PDB file of C-alpha atoms and ligand atoms in Angstrom:
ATOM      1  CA  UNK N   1       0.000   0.000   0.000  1.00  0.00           C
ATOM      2  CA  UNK N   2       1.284   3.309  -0.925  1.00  0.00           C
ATOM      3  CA  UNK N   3       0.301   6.428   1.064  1.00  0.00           C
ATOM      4  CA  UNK N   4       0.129   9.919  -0.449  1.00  0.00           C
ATOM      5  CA  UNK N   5      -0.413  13.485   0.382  1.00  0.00           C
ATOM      6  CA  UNK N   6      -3.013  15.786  -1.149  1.00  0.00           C
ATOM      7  CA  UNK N   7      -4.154  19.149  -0.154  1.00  0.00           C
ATOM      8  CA  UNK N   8      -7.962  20.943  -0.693  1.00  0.00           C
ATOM      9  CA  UNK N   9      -6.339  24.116  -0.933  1.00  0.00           C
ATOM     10  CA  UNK N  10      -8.137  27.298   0.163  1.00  0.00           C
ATOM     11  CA  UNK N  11     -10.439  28.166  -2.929  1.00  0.00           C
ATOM     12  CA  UNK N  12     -12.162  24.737  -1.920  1.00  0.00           C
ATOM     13  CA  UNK N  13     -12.390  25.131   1.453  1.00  0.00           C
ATOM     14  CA  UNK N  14     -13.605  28.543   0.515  1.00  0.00           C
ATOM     15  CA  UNK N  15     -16.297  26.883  -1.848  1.00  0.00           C
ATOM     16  CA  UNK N  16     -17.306  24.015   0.421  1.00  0.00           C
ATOM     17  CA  UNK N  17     -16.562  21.483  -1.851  1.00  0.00           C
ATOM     18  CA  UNK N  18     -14.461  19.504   0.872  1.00  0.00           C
ATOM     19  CA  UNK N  19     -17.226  16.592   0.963  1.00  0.00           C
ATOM     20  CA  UNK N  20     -17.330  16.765  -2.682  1.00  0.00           C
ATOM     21  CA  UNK N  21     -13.736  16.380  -2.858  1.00  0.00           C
ATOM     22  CA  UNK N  22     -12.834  14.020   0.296  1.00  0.00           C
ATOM     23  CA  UNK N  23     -16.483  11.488  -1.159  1.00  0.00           C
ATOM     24  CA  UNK N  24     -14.348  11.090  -4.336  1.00  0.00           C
ATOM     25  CA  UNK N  25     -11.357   9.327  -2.947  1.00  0.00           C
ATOM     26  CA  UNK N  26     -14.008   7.232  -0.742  1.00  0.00           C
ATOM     27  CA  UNK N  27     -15.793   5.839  -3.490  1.00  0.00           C
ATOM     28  CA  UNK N  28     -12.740   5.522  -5.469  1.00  0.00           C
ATOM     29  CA  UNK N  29     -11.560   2.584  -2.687  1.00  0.00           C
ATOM     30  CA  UNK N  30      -8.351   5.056  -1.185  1.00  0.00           C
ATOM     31  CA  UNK N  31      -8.539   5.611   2.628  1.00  0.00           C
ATOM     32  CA  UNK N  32      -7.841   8.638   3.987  1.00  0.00           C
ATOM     33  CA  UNK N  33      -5.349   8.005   7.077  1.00  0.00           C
ATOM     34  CA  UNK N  34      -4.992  11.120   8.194  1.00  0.00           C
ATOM     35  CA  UNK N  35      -6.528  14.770   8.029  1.00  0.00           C
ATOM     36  CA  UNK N  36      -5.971  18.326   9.283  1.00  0.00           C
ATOM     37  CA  UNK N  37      -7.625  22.296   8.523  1.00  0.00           C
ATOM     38  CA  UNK N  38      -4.690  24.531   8.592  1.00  0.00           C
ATOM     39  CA  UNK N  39      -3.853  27.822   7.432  1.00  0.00           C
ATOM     40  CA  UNK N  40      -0.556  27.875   6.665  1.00  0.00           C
ATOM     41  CA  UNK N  41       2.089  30.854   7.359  1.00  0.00           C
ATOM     42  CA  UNK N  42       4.306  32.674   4.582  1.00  0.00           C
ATOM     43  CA  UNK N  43       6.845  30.577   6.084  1.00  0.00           C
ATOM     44  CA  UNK N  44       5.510  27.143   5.972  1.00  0.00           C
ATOM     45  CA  UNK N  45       3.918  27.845   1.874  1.00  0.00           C
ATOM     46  CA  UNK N  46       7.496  28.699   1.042  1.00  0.00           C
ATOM     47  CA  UNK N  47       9.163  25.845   2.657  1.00  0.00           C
ATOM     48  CA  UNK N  48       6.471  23.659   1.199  1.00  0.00           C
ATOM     49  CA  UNK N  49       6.677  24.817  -2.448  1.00  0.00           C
ATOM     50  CA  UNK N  50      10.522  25.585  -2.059  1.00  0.00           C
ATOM     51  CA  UNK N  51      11.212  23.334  -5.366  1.00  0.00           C
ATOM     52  CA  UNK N  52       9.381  26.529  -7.049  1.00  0.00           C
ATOM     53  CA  UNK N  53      11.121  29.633  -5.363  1.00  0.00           C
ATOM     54  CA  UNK N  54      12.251  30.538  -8.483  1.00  0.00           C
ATOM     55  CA  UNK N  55       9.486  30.584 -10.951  1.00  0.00           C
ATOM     56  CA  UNK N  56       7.544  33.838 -11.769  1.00  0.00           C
ATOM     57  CA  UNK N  57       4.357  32.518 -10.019  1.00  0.00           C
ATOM     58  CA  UNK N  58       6.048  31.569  -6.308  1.00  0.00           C
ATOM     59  CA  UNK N  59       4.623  34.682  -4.608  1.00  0.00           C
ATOM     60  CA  UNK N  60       1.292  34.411  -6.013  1.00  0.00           C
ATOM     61  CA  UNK N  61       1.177  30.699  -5.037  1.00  0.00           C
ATOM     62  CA  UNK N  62       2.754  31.420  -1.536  1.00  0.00           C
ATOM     63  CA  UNK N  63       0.088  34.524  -1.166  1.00  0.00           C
ATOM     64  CA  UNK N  64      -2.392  32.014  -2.430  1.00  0.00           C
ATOM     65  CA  UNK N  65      -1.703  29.452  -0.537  1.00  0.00           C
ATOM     66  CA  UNK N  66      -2.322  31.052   2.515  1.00  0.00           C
ATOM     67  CA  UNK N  67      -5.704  32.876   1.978  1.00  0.00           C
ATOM     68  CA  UNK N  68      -7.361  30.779   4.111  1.00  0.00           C
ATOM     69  CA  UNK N  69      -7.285  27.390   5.452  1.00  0.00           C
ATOM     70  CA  UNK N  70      -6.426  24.257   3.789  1.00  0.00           C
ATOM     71  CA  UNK N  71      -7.160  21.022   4.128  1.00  0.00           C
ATOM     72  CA  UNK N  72      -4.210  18.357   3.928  1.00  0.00           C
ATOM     73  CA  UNK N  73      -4.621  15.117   4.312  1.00  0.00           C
ATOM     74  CA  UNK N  74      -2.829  11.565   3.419  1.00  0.00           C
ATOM     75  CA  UNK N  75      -4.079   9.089   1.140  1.00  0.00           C
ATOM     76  CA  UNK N  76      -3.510   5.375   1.253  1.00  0.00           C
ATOM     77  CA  UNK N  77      -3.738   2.590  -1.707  1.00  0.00           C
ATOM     78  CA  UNK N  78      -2.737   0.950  -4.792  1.00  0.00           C
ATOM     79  CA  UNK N  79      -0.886   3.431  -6.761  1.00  0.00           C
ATOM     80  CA  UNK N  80      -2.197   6.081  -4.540  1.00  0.00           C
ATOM     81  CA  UNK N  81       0.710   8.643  -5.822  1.00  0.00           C
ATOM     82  CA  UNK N  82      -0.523   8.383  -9.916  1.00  0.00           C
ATOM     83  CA  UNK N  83      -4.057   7.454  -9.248  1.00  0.00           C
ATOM     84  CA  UNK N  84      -4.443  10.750  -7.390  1.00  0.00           C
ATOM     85  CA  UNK N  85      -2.459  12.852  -9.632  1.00  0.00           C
ATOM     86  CA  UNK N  86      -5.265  11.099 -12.613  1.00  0.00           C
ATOM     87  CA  UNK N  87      -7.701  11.934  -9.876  1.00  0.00           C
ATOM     88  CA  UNK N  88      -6.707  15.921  -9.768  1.00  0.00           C
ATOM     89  CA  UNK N  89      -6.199  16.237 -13.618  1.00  0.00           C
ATOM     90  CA  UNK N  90      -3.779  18.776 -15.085  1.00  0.00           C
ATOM     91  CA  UNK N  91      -2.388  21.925 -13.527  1.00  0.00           C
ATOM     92  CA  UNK N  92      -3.815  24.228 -15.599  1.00  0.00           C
ATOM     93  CA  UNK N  93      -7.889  23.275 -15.623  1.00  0.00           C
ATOM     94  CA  UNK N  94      -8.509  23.980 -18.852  1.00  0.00           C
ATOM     95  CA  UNK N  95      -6.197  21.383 -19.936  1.00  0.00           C
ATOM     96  CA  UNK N  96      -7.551  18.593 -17.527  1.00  0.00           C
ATOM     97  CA  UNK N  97      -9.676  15.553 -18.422  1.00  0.00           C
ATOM     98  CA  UNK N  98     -13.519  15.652 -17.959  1.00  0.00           C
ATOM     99  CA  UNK N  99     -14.312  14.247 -14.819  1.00  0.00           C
ATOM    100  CA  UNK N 100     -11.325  15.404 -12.801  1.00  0.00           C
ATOM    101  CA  UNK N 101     -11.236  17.425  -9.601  1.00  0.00           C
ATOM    102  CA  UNK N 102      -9.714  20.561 -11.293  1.00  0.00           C
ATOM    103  CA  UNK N 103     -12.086  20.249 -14.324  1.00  0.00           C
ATOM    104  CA  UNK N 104     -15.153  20.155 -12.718  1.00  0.00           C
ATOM    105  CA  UNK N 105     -14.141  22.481  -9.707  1.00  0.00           C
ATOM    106  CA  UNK N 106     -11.013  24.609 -10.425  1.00  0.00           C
ATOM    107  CA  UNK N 107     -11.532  28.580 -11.888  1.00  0.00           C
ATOM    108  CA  UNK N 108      -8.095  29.315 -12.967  1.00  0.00           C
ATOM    109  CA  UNK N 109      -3.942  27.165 -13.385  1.00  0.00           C
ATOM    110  CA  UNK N 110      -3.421  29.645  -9.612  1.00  0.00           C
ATOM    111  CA  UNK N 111      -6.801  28.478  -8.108  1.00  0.00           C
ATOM    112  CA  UNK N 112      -6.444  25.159  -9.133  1.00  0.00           C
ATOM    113  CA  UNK N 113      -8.344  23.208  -5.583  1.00  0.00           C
ATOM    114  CA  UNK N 114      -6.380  20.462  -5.030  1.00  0.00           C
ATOM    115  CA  UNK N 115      -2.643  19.487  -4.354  1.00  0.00           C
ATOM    116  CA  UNK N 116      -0.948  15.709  -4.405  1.00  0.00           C
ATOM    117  CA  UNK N 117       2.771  14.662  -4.037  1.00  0.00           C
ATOM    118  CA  UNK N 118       4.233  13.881  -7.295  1.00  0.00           C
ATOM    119  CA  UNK N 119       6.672  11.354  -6.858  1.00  0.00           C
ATOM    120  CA  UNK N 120       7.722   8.632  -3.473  1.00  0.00           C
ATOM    121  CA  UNK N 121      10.441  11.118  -2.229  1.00  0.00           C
ATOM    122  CA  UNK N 122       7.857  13.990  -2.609  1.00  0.00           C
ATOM    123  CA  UNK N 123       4.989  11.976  -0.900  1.00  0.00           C
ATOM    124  CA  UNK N 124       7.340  10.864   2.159  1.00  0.00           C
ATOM    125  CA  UNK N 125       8.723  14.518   2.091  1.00  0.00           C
ATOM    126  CA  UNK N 126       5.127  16.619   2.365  1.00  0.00           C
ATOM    127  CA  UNK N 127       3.361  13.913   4.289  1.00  0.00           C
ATOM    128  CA  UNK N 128       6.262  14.540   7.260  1.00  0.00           C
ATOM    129  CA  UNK N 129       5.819  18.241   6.517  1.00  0.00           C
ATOM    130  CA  UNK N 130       2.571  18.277   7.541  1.00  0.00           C
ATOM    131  CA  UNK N 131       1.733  15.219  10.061  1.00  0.00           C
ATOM    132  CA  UNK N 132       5.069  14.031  11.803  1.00  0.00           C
TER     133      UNK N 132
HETATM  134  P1  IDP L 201       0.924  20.614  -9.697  1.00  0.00           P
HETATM  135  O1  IDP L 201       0.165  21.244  -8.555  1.00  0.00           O
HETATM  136  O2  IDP L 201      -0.007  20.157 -10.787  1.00  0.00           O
HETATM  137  O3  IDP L 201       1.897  19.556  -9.254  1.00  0.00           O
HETATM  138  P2  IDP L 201       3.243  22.343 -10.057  1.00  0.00           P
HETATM  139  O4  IDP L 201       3.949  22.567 -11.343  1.00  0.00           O
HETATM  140  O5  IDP L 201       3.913  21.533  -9.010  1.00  0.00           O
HETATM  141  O6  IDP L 201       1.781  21.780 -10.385  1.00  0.00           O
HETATM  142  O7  IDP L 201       2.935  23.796  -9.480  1.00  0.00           O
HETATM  143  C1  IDP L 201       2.480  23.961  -8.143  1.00  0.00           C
HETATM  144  C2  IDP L 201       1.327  24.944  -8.148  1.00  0.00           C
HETATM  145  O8  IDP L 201       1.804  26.218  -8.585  1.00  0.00           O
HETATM  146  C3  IDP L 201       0.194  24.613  -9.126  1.00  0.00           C
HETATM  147  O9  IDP L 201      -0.746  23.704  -8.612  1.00  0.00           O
HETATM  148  C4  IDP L 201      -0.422  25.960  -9.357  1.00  0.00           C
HETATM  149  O10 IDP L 201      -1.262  26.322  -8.276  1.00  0.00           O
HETATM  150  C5  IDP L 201       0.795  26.873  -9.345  1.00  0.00           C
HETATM  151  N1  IDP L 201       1.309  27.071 -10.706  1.00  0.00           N
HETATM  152  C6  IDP L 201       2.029  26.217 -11.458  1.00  0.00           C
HETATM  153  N2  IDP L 201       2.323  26.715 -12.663  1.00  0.00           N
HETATM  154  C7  IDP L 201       1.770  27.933 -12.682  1.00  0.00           C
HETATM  155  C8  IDP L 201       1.739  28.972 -13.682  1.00  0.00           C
HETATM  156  O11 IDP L 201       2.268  28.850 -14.782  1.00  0.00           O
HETATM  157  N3  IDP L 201       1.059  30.103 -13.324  1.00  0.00           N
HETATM  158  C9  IDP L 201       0.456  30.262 -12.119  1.00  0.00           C
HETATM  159  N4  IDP L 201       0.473  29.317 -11.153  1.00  0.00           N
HETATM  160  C10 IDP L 201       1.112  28.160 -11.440  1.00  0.00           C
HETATM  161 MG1   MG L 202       3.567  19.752  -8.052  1.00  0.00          MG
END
């Protein structure tokens, strides 16, 4: 069993579409292991995203990021690290499949809902960030 870690990031806490979002990895068989509403500091965004401190976007994202509270939590199953990524669809959501989390929820590639880890060393890496 592989454990992963996603985030609802503030624009879906904001839109209360944490049900809508948590029900899908339910009924898609993944348990959810553990869970947590935080609102993260300038601080912890910047460590978190610190792979990205040098793109043009970082300070929106960081800014973004902490606009409210988010919701991380760590998924556990087969292929949990590409199922969810298949789950969340592409970055930008007008590029993502029908029937993905940032197709049918996500407004803009900034305000894109959802996070999860993209590789084993990222998953370990953000799941101790935010739970150990
Ligand atoms: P991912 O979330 O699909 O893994 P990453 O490339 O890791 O995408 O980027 C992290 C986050 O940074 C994205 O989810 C998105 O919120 C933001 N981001 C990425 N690329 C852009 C961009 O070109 N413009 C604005 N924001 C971006
Ligand atoms: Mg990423």
């Amino acid at each position: 069993m592989e454990k992963t870690l996603s985030i609802i990031k503030p624009d879906g806490v904001r839109k209360k579409i944490i049900g809508s979002i948590l029900n899908r990895f339910e009924i898609s068989g993944f348990e959810i292991v553990n869970i947590k509403l935080i609102k993260l500091t300038k601080d912890e965004a910047s460590t978190f995203y610190e792979m990205h401190k040098s793109k043009p976007f970082f300070e929106n994202l960081v800014d973004f990021m902490t606009s409210g509270p988010c919701i991380p939590f760590v998924v556990e199953g087969q292929n949990s690290i590409k199922s969810v990524r298949e789950m969340m669809g592409s970055t930008n959501p007008d590029d993502a499949a029908s029937g993905t989390i940032r197709s049918d929820f996500a407004d803009s590639i900034d305000s894109n809902i959802i996070h999860g880890s993209d590789s084993k060393e990222s998953a370990d890496r953000e799941i101790a960030f935010f739970f150990e």
